[in-house]
Amino acid sequence: MQHTYARNLWVKPFGIFYVLSLMLLWTNAPPVFAKAPTTPKIALSATPNGDWDILLMNPDGSEQINLTNDAALDYYPAWSPTGEQILFSSDRDISPGSLDLYLMDPDGSNVRRVFGKSKDRGGPAWSPDGKLIAYCSREQGQLVLYIGTIDGKKEERITFGCGPAWSPDGREIAFTSGWPKDMRINILNVETGRSKFFFPPKAQPSWMEKISWSPSGDKLAFSWLHRVPLKDFLETQTIYTVNRDGGDLKQIVPEAGLRAVKPMWSPDGSVMFYQQLVMDKALGKKRWQIFKVAAIGGEPVEVGPPGWYSLGDWFDPAYALPVSPQPHLLTTTWGEVKQK
């Protein structure tokens, strides 16, 4: 019941000054006055009623609230930096087997499609200043990485790739390439438009999912399967971290259990959430269990009951981007880059 968004990729530079211009033009856009949560909330996909919906829950797994409660399949929730909106993928209003991007308020109201023209889009990531989004589009059987404005007026093709994760300073986007068996992490420098392979340094049989930057920007977390043949070692896929310079590769979750995927840092960087397959004794079959563990590793703790989950994004008002423009935001930095 997992929904996997992964295809081949090749690198193609994009018009970086065009993107910078978009950011500057968008700086004066009026804010959205939806009410952000006043306590930390995790957005995730789950199947409380048989269909995939977007849910909110507390970091301890309590108070799970179904936001979409719709017959459509809803995936990949991503909080806006201010907490006033949630971006997600859904197959509503689009041909079967496809997804497109939608926005909604944190209470599940005011659902609207981002782009006027329907297209297969998924796996969104929000820029730290809230002006742009990165996402994947399925084109002729492959996935292509795009950057677009959150008002849906502009989008630009960047490269073939999947699973974008925006760095906390907004200068880089990490994504995966090499589907289906030689997957690697790539890092795109948004200021230069250039991308390079990041990890592992040499192509090798592997499968990767859900890249996640640490809040400090010095580490990336990801799930990695690298034992060959891959199909015989699926349950060895687990959670790793690596330094931004490519060093200090560390396995956070042991391979002793079943497959572990979708790492997600807490906003303060001290804790990492992930999901792992466990045997649900009550049903006699495997289901996902959410766990949390210290970001440096340690004894994991179960969060909530087992079920069909897909972890998404964590919002904490203590770390939220202010609604009003601030002088240190990336639009100022990137404006200076353009002037140079």
Coordinates of C-alpha atoms in Angstrom, one line a residue:
M1 CA 0.0 0.0 0.0
Q2 CA 3.0 2.3 -0.3
H3 CA 3.0 5.0 -2.9
T4 CA 6.5 5.3 -4.4
Y5 CA 7.6 8.3 -6.5
A6 CA 10.9 7.4 -8.1
R7 CA 12.3 7.3 -11.7
N8 CA 15.5 7.8 -13.7
L9 CA 17.2 11.2 -13.8
W10 CA 19.6 13.2 -15.8
V11 CA 21.0 16.6 -15.0
K12 CA 20.0 19.8 -16.9
P13 CA 20.8 23.3 -15.6
F14 CA 17.9 25.7 -15.2
G15 CA 17.5 29.4 -15.5
I16 CA 18.7 30.4 -12.0
F17 CA 18.2 34.2 -12.6
Y18 CA 14.7 33.4 -13.7
V19 CA 14.1 31.7 -10.3
L20 CA 15.7 34.6 -8.4
S21 CA 13.5 37.0 -10.2
L22 CA 10.4 34.9 -9.3
M23 CA 11.5 35.1 -5.6
L24 CA 11.9 38.9 -5.8
L25 CA 8.5 39.4 -7.5
W26 CA 6.9 37.2 -4.9
T27 CA 8.3 39.1 -1.9
N28 CA 5.5 41.6 -1.9
A29 CA 2.7 39.0 -2.1
P30 CA 0.0 39.4 0.6
P31 CA 0.2 36.9 3.5
V32 CA -2.4 34.2 4.0
F33 CA -4.2 34.7 7.2
A34 CA -5.0 31.1 8.1
K35 CA -4.4 30.2 11.8
A36 CA -1.2 28.3 12.4
P37 CA -1.2 25.6 15.2
T38 CA -0.1 26.9 18.6
T39 CA 1.5 23.6 19.6
P40 CA 3.8 21.2 17.7
K41 CA 2.0 19.1 15.1
I42 CA 3.2 16.3 12.8
A43 CA 1.5 16.0 9.4
L44 CA 1.4 12.5 7.9
S45 CA -0.5 10.3 5.5
A46 CA -2.5 7.4 6.9
T47 CA -5.5 5.1 6.1
P48 CA -7.9 5.6 9.0
N49 CA -10.9 4.8 6.7
G50 CA -9.3 2.7 4.0
D51 CA -8.2 5.6 1.8
W52 CA -5.0 7.6 2.2
D53 CA -5.8 10.9 4.0
I54 CA -3.7 13.7 5.6
L55 CA -3.7 13.6 9.4
L56 CA -2.3 15.7 12.1
M57 CA -1.0 14.3 15.4
N58 CA 1.0 15.5 18.5
P59 CA 4.6 14.4 18.6
D60 CA 3.7 11.7 21.1
G61 CA 1.2 10.1 18.6
S62 CA -1.9 11.4 20.4
E63 CA -4.9 13.3 19.1
Q64 CA -4.7 12.1 15.5
I65 CA -7.1 14.3 13.4
N66 CA -8.1 13.5 9.9
L67 CA -7.9 16.7 7.8
T68 CA -8.9 15.6 4.4
N69 CA -11.3 12.7 5.1
D70 CA -11.9 12.3 1.4
A71 CA -12.3 9.4 -1.0
A72 CA -9.3 10.7 -2.9
L73 CA -5.8 9.5 -2.2
D74 CA -3.9 12.2 -0.3
Y75 CA -0.1 12.0 0.3
Y76 CA 3.1 13.9 1.1
P77 CA 2.0 16.7 3.4
A78 CA 4.4 19.6 3.8
W79 CA 4.0 22.5 6.3
S80 CA 4.5 26.1 5.1
P81 CA 7.3 27.7 7.1
T82 CA 4.7 29.9 8.9
G83 CA 2.4 27.0 9.7
E84 CA -0.5 28.7 7.9
Q85 CA -0.9 26.2 5.1
I86 CA -0.3 22.5 4.3
L87 CA 0.9 21.5 0.8
F88 CA 0.0 17.9 -0.3
S89 CA -0.5 15.6 -3.3
S90 CA -3.8 14.2 -4.2
D91 CA -5.5 12.3 -7.1
R92 CA -8.7 14.3 -6.7
D93 CA -9.8 16.2 -9.9
I94 CA -7.1 14.4 -12.0
S95 CA -6.9 11.2 -14.0
P96 CA -6.6 7.9 -12.1
G97 CA -3.0 6.9 -11.3
S98 CA -1.9 10.6 -11.2
L99 CA -1.4 13.2 -8.5
D100 CA -1.4 16.9 -8.4
L101 CA -0.5 19.5 -5.7
Y102 CA -3.0 21.1 -3.4
L103 CA -3.0 23.6 -0.5
M104 CA -5.2 23.6 2.5
D105 CA -5.5 25.5 5.8
P106 CA -4.2 23.7 9.0
D107 CA -7.8 22.7 9.9
G108 CA -8.4 21.0 6.6
S109 CA -10.5 23.8 5.1
N110 CA -10.0 25.9 2.0
V111 CA -8.6 23.1 -0.2
R112 CA -7.5 24.4 -3.6
R113 CA -5.2 23.2 -6.3
V114 CA -1.9 25.0 -6.6
F115 CA -1.6 25.1 -10.4
G116 CA -4.4 26.0 -12.8
K117 CA -3.5 23.4 -15.4
S118 CA -3.7 19.9 -14.1
K119 CA -0.5 17.8 -14.3
D120 CA 1.0 14.8 -12.5
R121 CA 2.9 16.4 -9.6
G122 CA 4.0 14.9 -6.3
G123 CA 6.5 14.8 -3.4
P124 CA 6.6 18.6 -2.7
A125 CA 9.1 20.5 -0.6
W126 CA 8.7 24.1 0.6
S127 CA 11.6 26.6 0.4
P128 CA 12.5 27.9 3.9
D129 CA 11.3 31.4 3.1
G130 CA 8.0 30.1 1.9
K131 CA 8.1 31.6 -1.6
L132 CA 8.9 28.6 -3.8
I133 CA 8.2 24.9 -3.9
A134 CA 10.2 22.0 -5.4
Y135 CA 8.4 18.9 -6.6
C136 CA 8.4 16.0 -9.0
S137 CA 6.4 15.7 -12.2
R138 CA 5.8 12.4 -14.1
E139 CA 6.6 12.9 -17.7
Q140 CA 6.7 10.1 -20.3
G141 CA 7.4 7.5 -17.6
Q142 CA 10.1 9.4 -15.8
L143 CA 10.1 11.9 -12.9
V144 CA 11.4 15.4 -13.4
L145 CA 12.3 17.9 -10.7
Y146 CA 10.6 21.3 -10.9
I147 CA 10.7 24.6 -9.0
G148 CA 7.5 26.7 -9.0
T149 CA 5.9 29.6 -7.2
I150 CA 3.4 28.8 -4.5
D151 CA 0.8 30.9 -6.2
G152 CA 0.9 28.4 -9.1
K153 CA 1.7 31.1 -11.7
K154 CA 5.2 29.9 -12.6
E155 CA 7.0 26.5 -12.7
E156 CA 10.3 25.6 -14.3
R157 CA 11.8 22.2 -15.1
I158 CA 15.2 21.7 -13.4
T159 CA 16.4 18.1 -13.9
F160 CA 15.3 14.5 -13.9
G161 CA 15.1 13.5 -10.3
C162 CA 12.9 12.8 -7.3
G163 CA 12.3 13.4 -3.6
P164 CA 13.5 17.0 -3.2
A165 CA 14.5 18.2 0.2
W166 CA 15.4 21.9 0.6
S167 CA 18.4 22.8 2.8
P168 CA 17.6 25.0 5.9
D169 CA 19.4 28.0 4.4
G170 CA 17.6 27.6 1.1
R171 CA 20.7 27.4 -1.0
E172 CA 20.6 23.7 -1.9
I173 CA 18.1 21.0 -2.8
A174 CA 19.0 17.4 -2.1
F175 CA 17.3 14.8 -4.3
T176 CA 17.7 11.2 -5.5
S177 CA 18.8 9.8 -8.9
G178 CA 19.6 6.5 -10.5
W179 CA 16.3 4.7 -10.1
P180 CA 15.7 1.8 -9.8
K181 CA 18.8 0.1 -8.6
D182 CA 21.7 2.5 -8.5
M183 CA 20.2 5.4 -6.5
R184 CA 22.3 8.2 -5.2
I185 CA 21.8 11.5 -3.4
N186 CA 22.4 14.6 -5.5
I187 CA 22.8 18.2 -4.3
L188 CA 21.7 21.1 -6.4
N189 CA 23.2 24.5 -5.7
V190 CA 20.2 26.8 -6.3
E191 CA 22.5 29.8 -6.7
T192 CA 24.6 28.3 -9.6
G193 CA 22.1 25.9 -11.0
R194 CA 24.7 23.1 -10.8
S195 CA 24.1 19.7 -9.2
K196 CA 26.5 16.9 -8.3
F197 CA 26.4 13.5 -6.8
F198 CA 26.7 13.6 -3.1
F199 CA 26.4 10.1 -1.6
P200 CA 27.6 7.4 -2.1
P201 CA 30.6 8.8 -3.9
K202 CA 30.5 6.0 -6.4
A203 CA 27.5 4.4 -8.1
Q204 CA 26.5 1.1 -6.5
P205 CA 23.4 -1.0 -6.3
S206 CA 21.2 0.8 -3.7
W207 CA 17.7 2.1 -3.0
M208 CA 17.1 5.4 -1.1
E209 CA 14.1 7.1 0.2
K210 CA 13.1 10.4 2.0
I211 CA 16.1 12.6 2.3
S212 CA 15.9 14.9 5.3
W213 CA 18.2 17.8 6.2
S214 CA 19.0 18.4 9.9
P215 CA 17.7 21.8 11.1
S216 CA 21.3 23.0 11.4
G217 CA 22.0 22.0 7.8
D218 CA 25.2 20.0 8.6
K219 CA 23.7 16.5 8.2
L220 CA 21.3 14.6 6.0
A221 CA 19.2 11.6 7.1
F222 CA 17.9 9.0 4.6
S223 CA 16.8 5.4 4.4
W224 CA 19.2 3.2 2.5
L225 CA 19.3 -0.4 1.1
H226 CA 22.6 -1.4 -0.2
R227 CA 23.0 -5.1 0.2
V228 CA 23.0 -7.1 -3.0
P229 CA 21.0 -8.5 -4.6
L230 CA 18.6 -5.8 -3.4
K231 CA 15.5 -7.9 -3.7
D232 CA 16.9 -10.5 -1.3
F233 CA 17.7 -7.9 1.4
L234 CA 14.7 -5.6 1.5
E235 CA 14.4 -5.8 5.2
T236 CA 17.9 -4.5 5.8
Q237 CA 16.8 -1.0 4.5
T238 CA 17.3 1.3 7.5
I239 CA 18.1 4.9 8.6
Y240 CA 21.5 6.6 8.2
T241 CA 22.9 10.0 8.6
V242 CA 25.9 11.6 6.8
N243 CA 27.7 14.9 7.3
R244 CA 27.2 17.6 4.7
D245 CA 30.8 17.1 3.7
G246 CA 30.1 13.4 3.0
G247 CA 31.9 12.1 6.1
D248 CA 30.8 10.4 9.3
L249 CA 28.3 8.0 7.8
K250 CA 26.3 6.6 10.7
Q251 CA 23.7 3.9 10.9
I252 CA 21.0 5.2 13.3
V253 CA 18.6 2.2 13.3
P254 CA 20.1 -1.3 13.5
E255 CA 19.3 -3.8 10.7
A256 CA 18.0 -6.3 13.3
G257 CA 14.4 -5.4 12.7
L258 CA 12.3 -5.1 9.6
R259 CA 12.6 -2.3 7.0
A260 CA 12.9 1.3 8.4
V261 CA 12.2 4.3 6.2
K262 CA 11.2 8.0 6.1
P263 CA 13.4 9.7 8.7
M264 CA 12.2 13.1 9.9
W265 CA 14.1 15.5 12.3
S266 CA 12.4 17.3 15.1
P267 CA 12.7 21.1 14.6
D268 CA 15.3 21.4 17.3
G269 CA 17.4 18.6 15.8
S270 CA 17.5 16.5 18.9
V271 CA 15.1 13.7 17.9
M272 CA 14.5 11.8 14.7
F273 CA 11.2 10.1 13.8
Y274 CA 11.0 7.2 11.4
Q275 CA 8.6 4.3 10.5
Q276 CA 9.4 0.7 10.6
L277 CA 7.5 -2.5 9.6
V278 CA 6.5 -4.5 12.6
M279 CA 4.3 -7.6 13.0
D280 CA 0.9 -6.6 14.3
K281 CA 0.1 -9.6 16.5
A282 CA -3.6 -8.6 16.7
L283 CA -4.0 -8.8 12.9
G284 CA -1.3 -11.4 12.2
K285 CA 0.3 -9.2 9.5
K286 CA 3.0 -6.5 9.0
R287 CA 2.1 -2.9 9.6
W288 CA 4.0 0.3 10.1
Q289 CA 5.0 1.5 13.5
I290 CA 6.2 5.1 14.1
F291 CA 9.3 5.4 16.3
K292 CA 11.4 8.2 17.7
V293 CA 15.1 8.0 18.6
A294 CA 17.7 10.4 19.6
A295 CA 19.3 12.0 16.5
I296 CA 22.7 10.6 17.6
G297 CA 21.1 7.1 17.9
G298 CA 20.0 5.1 20.9
E299 CA 17.0 3.1 22.1
P300 CA 13.9 3.8 19.9
V301 CA 10.5 4.5 21.4
E302 CA 7.2 3.6 19.8
V303 CA 4.9 6.5 18.9
G304 CA 1.2 5.7 18.6
P305 CA -0.4 2.4 17.4
P306 CA 0.7 0.4 14.4
G307 CA -1.1 1.2 11.1
W308 CA -0.6 2.2 7.5
Y309 CA 1.4 5.4 7.8
S310 CA 3.7 7.6 5.7
L311 CA 5.5 10.3 7.7
G312 CA 5.4 13.8 6.3
D313 CA 6.5 17.0 8.1
W314 CA 6.8 18.5 11.5
F315 CA 5.7 22.0 12.5
D316 CA 6.6 23.7 15.8
P317 CA 5.4 27.3 16.3
A318 CA 8.6 27.9 18.4
Y319 CA 10.6 27.5 15.2
A320 CA 8.1 29.0 12.7
L321 CA 9.0 31.6 10.1
P322 CA 7.5 35.0 11.1
V323 CA 4.5 35.9 8.9
S324 CA 5.8 39.5 8.4
P325 CA 8.8 39.9 6.1
Q326 CA 12.2 39.9 7.9
P327 CA 15.5 41.4 6.7
H328 CA 17.4 38.1 7.1
L329 CA 15.1 36.1 4.7
L330 CA 16.6 34.4 1.7
T331 CA 14.9 36.8 -0.7
T332 CA 17.2 39.5 0.5
T333 CA 20.2 37.2 0.2
W334 CA 19.3 35.9 -3.3
G335 CA 18.5 39.5 -4.4
E336 CA 22.1 40.5 -3.5
V337 CA 23.4 37.5 -5.4
K338 CA 21.4 38.6 -8.5
Q339 CA 22.8 42.1 -8.2
K340 CA 26.3 40.7 -8.3

